mmCIF file of C-alpha atoms in Angstrom:
data_model
loop_
_atom_site.group_PDB
_atom_site.id
_atom_site.type_symbol
_atom_site.label_atom_id
_atom_site.label_comp_id
_atom_site.label_asym_id
_atom_site.label_seq_id
_atom_site.Cartn_x
_atom_site.Cartn_y
_atom_site.Cartn_z
ATOM 1 C CA ARG W 1 26.505 153.168 83.941
ATOM 2 C CA ALA W 2 27.639 155.569 86.666
ATOM 3 C CA LEU W 3 30.600 157.396 84.763
ATOM 4 C CA ARG W 4 27.946 156.848 80.937
ATOM 5 C CA SER W 5 24.694 158.907 83.208
ATOM 6 C CA ALA W 6 27.369 162.217 84.426
ATOM 7 C CA LYS W 7 29.085 162.534 80.889
ATOM 8 C CA PRO W 8 26.687 161.086 78.422
ATOM 9 C CA ASP W 9 29.345 161.356 75.191
ATOM 10 C CA ILE W 10 32.293 159.682 77.072
ATOM 11 C CA ILE W 11 33.219 156.389 74.583
ATOM 12 C CA ALA W 12 34.315 154.040 77.526
ATOM 13 C CA CYS W 13 35.614 150.661 76.330
ATOM 14 C CA SER W 14 36.556 147.644 78.504
ATOM 15 C CA LEU W 15 39.115 145.447 77.737
ATOM 16 C CA SER W 16 38.077 141.890 78.830
ATOM 17 C CA GLY W 17 40.236 138.416 78.191
ATOM 18 C CA PHE W 18 37.427 136.244 78.738
ATOM 19 C CA GLY W 19 33.712 138.452 78.213
ATOM 20 C CA GLN W 20 32.153 141.094 80.166
ATOM 21 C CA ASP W 21 30.170 137.912 81.968
ATOM 22 C CA GLY W 22 30.601 133.978 82.109
ATOM 23 C CA PRO W 23 32.711 131.504 84.199
ATOM 24 C CA TYR W 24 35.542 133.786 83.641
ATOM 25 C CA ARG W 25 34.700 137.064 84.027
ATOM 26 C CA GLU W 26 37.537 137.777 86.252
ATOM 27 C CA TYR W 27 40.117 136.711 85.103
ATOM 28 C CA THR W 28 42.169 138.870 83.481
ATOM 29 C CA GLY W 29 43.803 138.797 79.459
ATOM 30 C CA ALA W 30 44.507 141.952 78.596
ATOM 31 C CA VAL W 31 48.478 140.857 77.927
ATOM 32 C CA SER W 32 46.802 137.461 76.000
ATOM 33 C CA VAL W 33 44.712 139.695 73.580
ATOM 34 C CA LEU W 34 46.785 141.974 72.571
ATOM 35 C CA MET W 35 49.507 138.816 71.974
ATOM 36 C CA ALA W 36 47.591 137.796 70.241
ATOM 37 C CA ALA W 37 45.927 140.531 68.239
ATOM 38 C CA SER W 38 49.582 141.747 67.722
ATOM 39 C CA GLY W 39 50.618 138.056 66.239
ATOM 40 C CA MET W 40 53.769 138.295 68.153
ATOM 41 C CA ASP W 41 52.729 135.374 70.675
ATOM 42 C CA HIS W 42 52.646 133.302 67.544
ATOM 43 C CA LEU W 43 55.606 133.705 65.977
ATOM 44 C CA TRP W 44 58.052 133.384 69.445
ATOM 45 C CA ARG W 45 56.416 130.481 70.248
ATOM 46 C CA ARG W 46 57.507 128.945 67.144
ATOM 47 C CA ARG W 47 61.097 130.589 67.864
ATOM 48 C CA ALA W 48 61.057 128.595 71.493
ATOM 49 C CA VAL W 49 59.601 125.693 69.965
ATOM 50 C CA ARG W 50 62.432 125.731 67.452
ATOM 51 C CA ALA W 51 65.009 125.538 70.154
ATOM 52 C CA MET W 52 63.723 121.813 71.605
ATOM 53 C CA PRO W 53 64.845 118.578 70.565
ATOM 54 C CA ILE W 54 62.470 116.886 68.417
ATOM 55 C CA ASP W 55 62.446 114.057 70.323
ATOM 56 C CA GLY W 56 62.258 113.334 74.136
ATOM 57 C CA TRP W 57 60.425 114.138 76.764
ATOM 58 C CA ILE W 58 59.597 118.003 76.909
ATOM 59 C CA ALA W 59 58.473 120.299 80.028
ATOM 60 C CA ASP W 60 55.738 122.474 79.179
ATOM 61 C CA TRP W 61 55.737 123.657 82.533
ATOM 62 C CA CYS W 62 52.966 126.120 83.731
ATOM 63 C CA ALA W 63 50.884 125.187 80.395
ATOM 64 C CA GLY W 64 48.074 126.477 81.014
ATOM 65 C CA THR W 65 45.798 125.867 78.055
ATOM 66 C CA GLY W 66 48.736 124.136 75.571
ATOM 67 C CA ALA W 67 49.516 126.645 73.241
ATOM 68 C CA LEU W 68 53.363 126.081 73.305
ATOM 69 C CA ALA W 69 52.454 122.060 73.806
ATOM 70 C CA ARG W 70 50.535 122.404 70.841
ATOM 71 C CA ALA W 71 53.177 124.615 68.472
ATOM 72 C CA TYR W 72 55.947 122.363 69.706
ATOM 73 C CA LEU W 73 53.675 118.967 68.602
ATOM 74 C CA ARG W 74 52.878 120.727 64.872
ATOM 75 C CA ARG W 75 56.806 121.554 64.317
ATOM 76 C CA ARG W 76 57.475 119.027 61.519
ATOM 77 C CA GLY W 77 60.210 116.344 62.529
ATOM 78 C CA THR W 78 59.039 115.950 66.224
ATOM 79 C CA THR W 79 58.506 112.159 67.650
ATOM 80 C CA GLY W 80 59.331 113.932 71.767
ATOM 81 C CA ARG W 81 56.574 113.456 73.776
ATOM 82 C CA VAL W 82 55.044 116.861 76.049
ATOM 83 C CA VAL W 83 54.402 117.148 79.966
ATOM 84 C CA MET W 84 51.769 119.745 80.486
ATOM 85 C CA CYS W 85 52.869 121.236 83.945
ATOM 86 C CA ASP W 86 49.805 123.217 85.725
ATOM 87 C CA PHE W 87 48.355 124.061 89.211
ATOM 88 C CA SER W 88 45.630 124.296 87.417
ATOM 89 C CA SER W 89 42.670 121.059 86.825
ATOM 90 C CA GLU W 90 40.315 123.076 84.702
ATOM 91 C CA MET W 91 43.225 124.623 82.683
ATOM 92 C CA ARG W 92 43.418 120.469 81.694
ATOM 93 C CA ARG W 93 39.717 120.306 80.691
ATOM 94 C CA LEU W 94 40.360 123.845 78.129
ATOM 95 C CA SER W 95 43.106 122.544 76.708
ATOM 96 C CA ASP W 96 41.759 119.304 75.600
ATOM 97 C CA SER W 97 39.754 120.586 72.821
ATOM 98 C CA VAL W 98 42.913 122.352 71.202
ATOM 99 C CA PHE W 99 44.356 119.531 70.400
ATOM 100 C CA THR W 100 43.936 116.455 67.669
ATOM 101 C CA SER W 101 43.684 112.971 69.301
ATOM 102 C CA GLU W 102 46.738 111.495 67.708
ATOM 103 C CA GLU W 103 48.130 114.835 68.667
ATOM 104 C CA ARG W 104 46.547 113.995 72.448
ATOM 105 C CA LYS W 105 48.675 110.503 72.630
ATOM 106 C CA ARG W 106 52.270 112.494 72.705
ATOM 107 C CA VAL W 107 50.790 114.516 75.660
ATOM 108 C CA LEU W 108 50.417 114.059 79.211
ATOM 109 C CA TYR W 109 48.814 115.994 82.070
ATOM 110 C CA VAL W 110 50.262 116.773 85.571
ATOM 111 C CA CYS W 111 48.429 118.729 88.236
ATOM 112 C CA CYS W 112 51.330 120.009 90.078
ATOM 113 C CA ASP W 113 53.430 122.835 91.457
ATOM 114 C CA VAL W 114 56.426 123.825 89.434
ATOM 115 C CA THR W 115 58.405 124.526 91.728
ATOM 116 C CA LYS W 116 57.664 121.001 93.159
ATOM 117 C CA PRO W 117 57.564 118.916 90.620
ATOM 118 C CA PRO W 118 57.134 115.270 90.929
ATOM 119 C CA PHE W 119 59.298 114.249 88.228
ATOM 120 C CA ARG W 120 62.987 112.075 88.336
ATOM 121 C CA ASP W 121 66.148 113.755 87.818
ATOM 122 C CA GLY W 122 67.300 114.331 84.157
ATOM 123 C CA VAL W 123 63.347 113.321 83.102
ATOM 124 C CA PHE W 124 63.393 115.866 80.406
ATOM 125 C CA SER W 125 65.762 116.911 77.047
ATOM 126 C CA GLY W 126 63.562 120.123 77.287
ATOM 127 C CA GLN W 127 61.555 122.005 79.039
ATOM 128 C CA MET W 128 59.415 125.555 77.770
ATOM 129 C CA MET W 129 57.407 127.622 79.361
ATOM 130 C CA GLY W 130 55.784 130.983 77.958
ATOM 131 C CA PHE W 131 53.913 134.222 80.388
ATOM 132 C CA SER W 132 54.080 132.252 83.407
ATOM 133 C CA ILE W 133 57.353 133.275 85.059
ATOM 134 C CA ARG W 134 55.465 136.528 86.558
ATOM 135 C CA ASN W 135 53.125 134.535 88.209
ATOM 136 C CA LEU W 136 55.624 132.088 90.198
ATOM 137 C CA THR W 137 55.834 132.292 93.563
ATOM 138 C CA SER W 138 59.538 131.275 93.661
ATOM 139 C CA ARG W 139 61.722 131.671 90.587
ATOM 140 C CA PRO W 140 64.057 130.925 92.612
ATOM 141 C CA ALA W 141 63.109 127.300 93.179
ATOM 142 C CA PHE W 142 61.286 126.861 89.866
ATOM 143 C CA PHE W 143 65.039 127.343 88.046
ATOM 144 C CA ALA W 144 66.791 125.081 90.667
ATOM 145 C CA GLU W 145 63.724 122.372 89.948
ATOM 146 C CA ALA W 146 63.791 122.857 86.278
ATOM 147 C CA ARG W 147 67.376 122.135 86.244
ATOM 148 C CA ARG W 148 67.089 119.100 88.357
ATOM 149 C CA CYS W 149 64.390 117.600 86.298
ATOM 150 C CA GLY W 150 66.075 118.687 83.097
ATOM 151 C CA THR W 151 69.141 116.655 81.211
ATOM 152 C CA SER W 152 72.938 117.856 81.398
ATOM 153 C CA ALA W 153 72.633 118.454 77.596
ATOM 154 C CA GLY W 154 68.729 119.657 77.947
ATOM 155 C CA GLN W 155 67.340 122.834 75.658
ATOM 156 C CA GLY W 156 65.042 125.513 77.563
ATOM 157 C CA ALA W 157 63.228 128.223 76.150
ATOM 158 C CA LEU W 158 61.147 130.970 78.725
ATOM 159 C CA LEU W 159 58.858 133.519 76.893
ATOM 160 C CA ASP W 160 57.768 136.282 79.018
ATOM 161 C CA LEU W 161 57.432 140.396 78.688
ATOM 162 C CA SER W 162 59.232 142.646 80.511
ATOM 163 C CA ASN W 163 59.524 146.383 80.723
ATOM 164 C CA PRO W 164 62.741 147.436 78.039
ATOM 165 C CA ARG W 165 65.542 148.585 80.116
ATOM 166 C CA PHE W 166 66.576 150.867 77.197
ATOM 167 C CA ARG W 167 64.685 154.338 77.347
ATOM 168 C CA PRO W 168 63.577 154.287 73.807
ATOM 169 C CA ARG W 169 62.127 150.817 74.159
ATOM 170 C CA ARG W 170 60.062 151.175 77.014
ATOM 171 C CA TRP W 171 58.421 154.170 75.851
ATOM 172 C CA LEU W 172 57.856 151.833 72.830
ATOM 173 C CA CYS W 173 56.600 149.139 75.305
ATOM 174 C CA ARG W 174 53.894 151.761 76.544
ATOM 175 C CA PHE W 175 51.961 151.603 72.943
#
């Protein structure tokens, strides 16, 4: 408002993933909004899910609202179960609405720190994480635990955004 009073003809835009007011207004969401707007997140999730085994226990680390888990459960031919791991119990409440009653039977939600997960060795035949690696307090601790919790022949998929090293691509990512 102060900016508008100083320059009335200015056009200002405020992008918020969770709205300008309400309980989640302080959460950042621009990356999620941009990915969703581009449609790329859907394609990346589909590719990550194809890398997962069709059966067994699948870990969805930093699961959030369950976008990867949902994509896995809706993949044709899968019979596996997904363990959604996230430190936020609020995310469980938010994720409940995205699954059908049949899908909910194949989901287990565990509220935990993914750098100290409460699982036995070699329990997961597949592990996935979407757009969360940058938020971890210790990447080495997470990778050590993921290795411990996975089977020796297990599959993994890690989706995230980075700044490309190749200059033309880095320039394109600014938009």
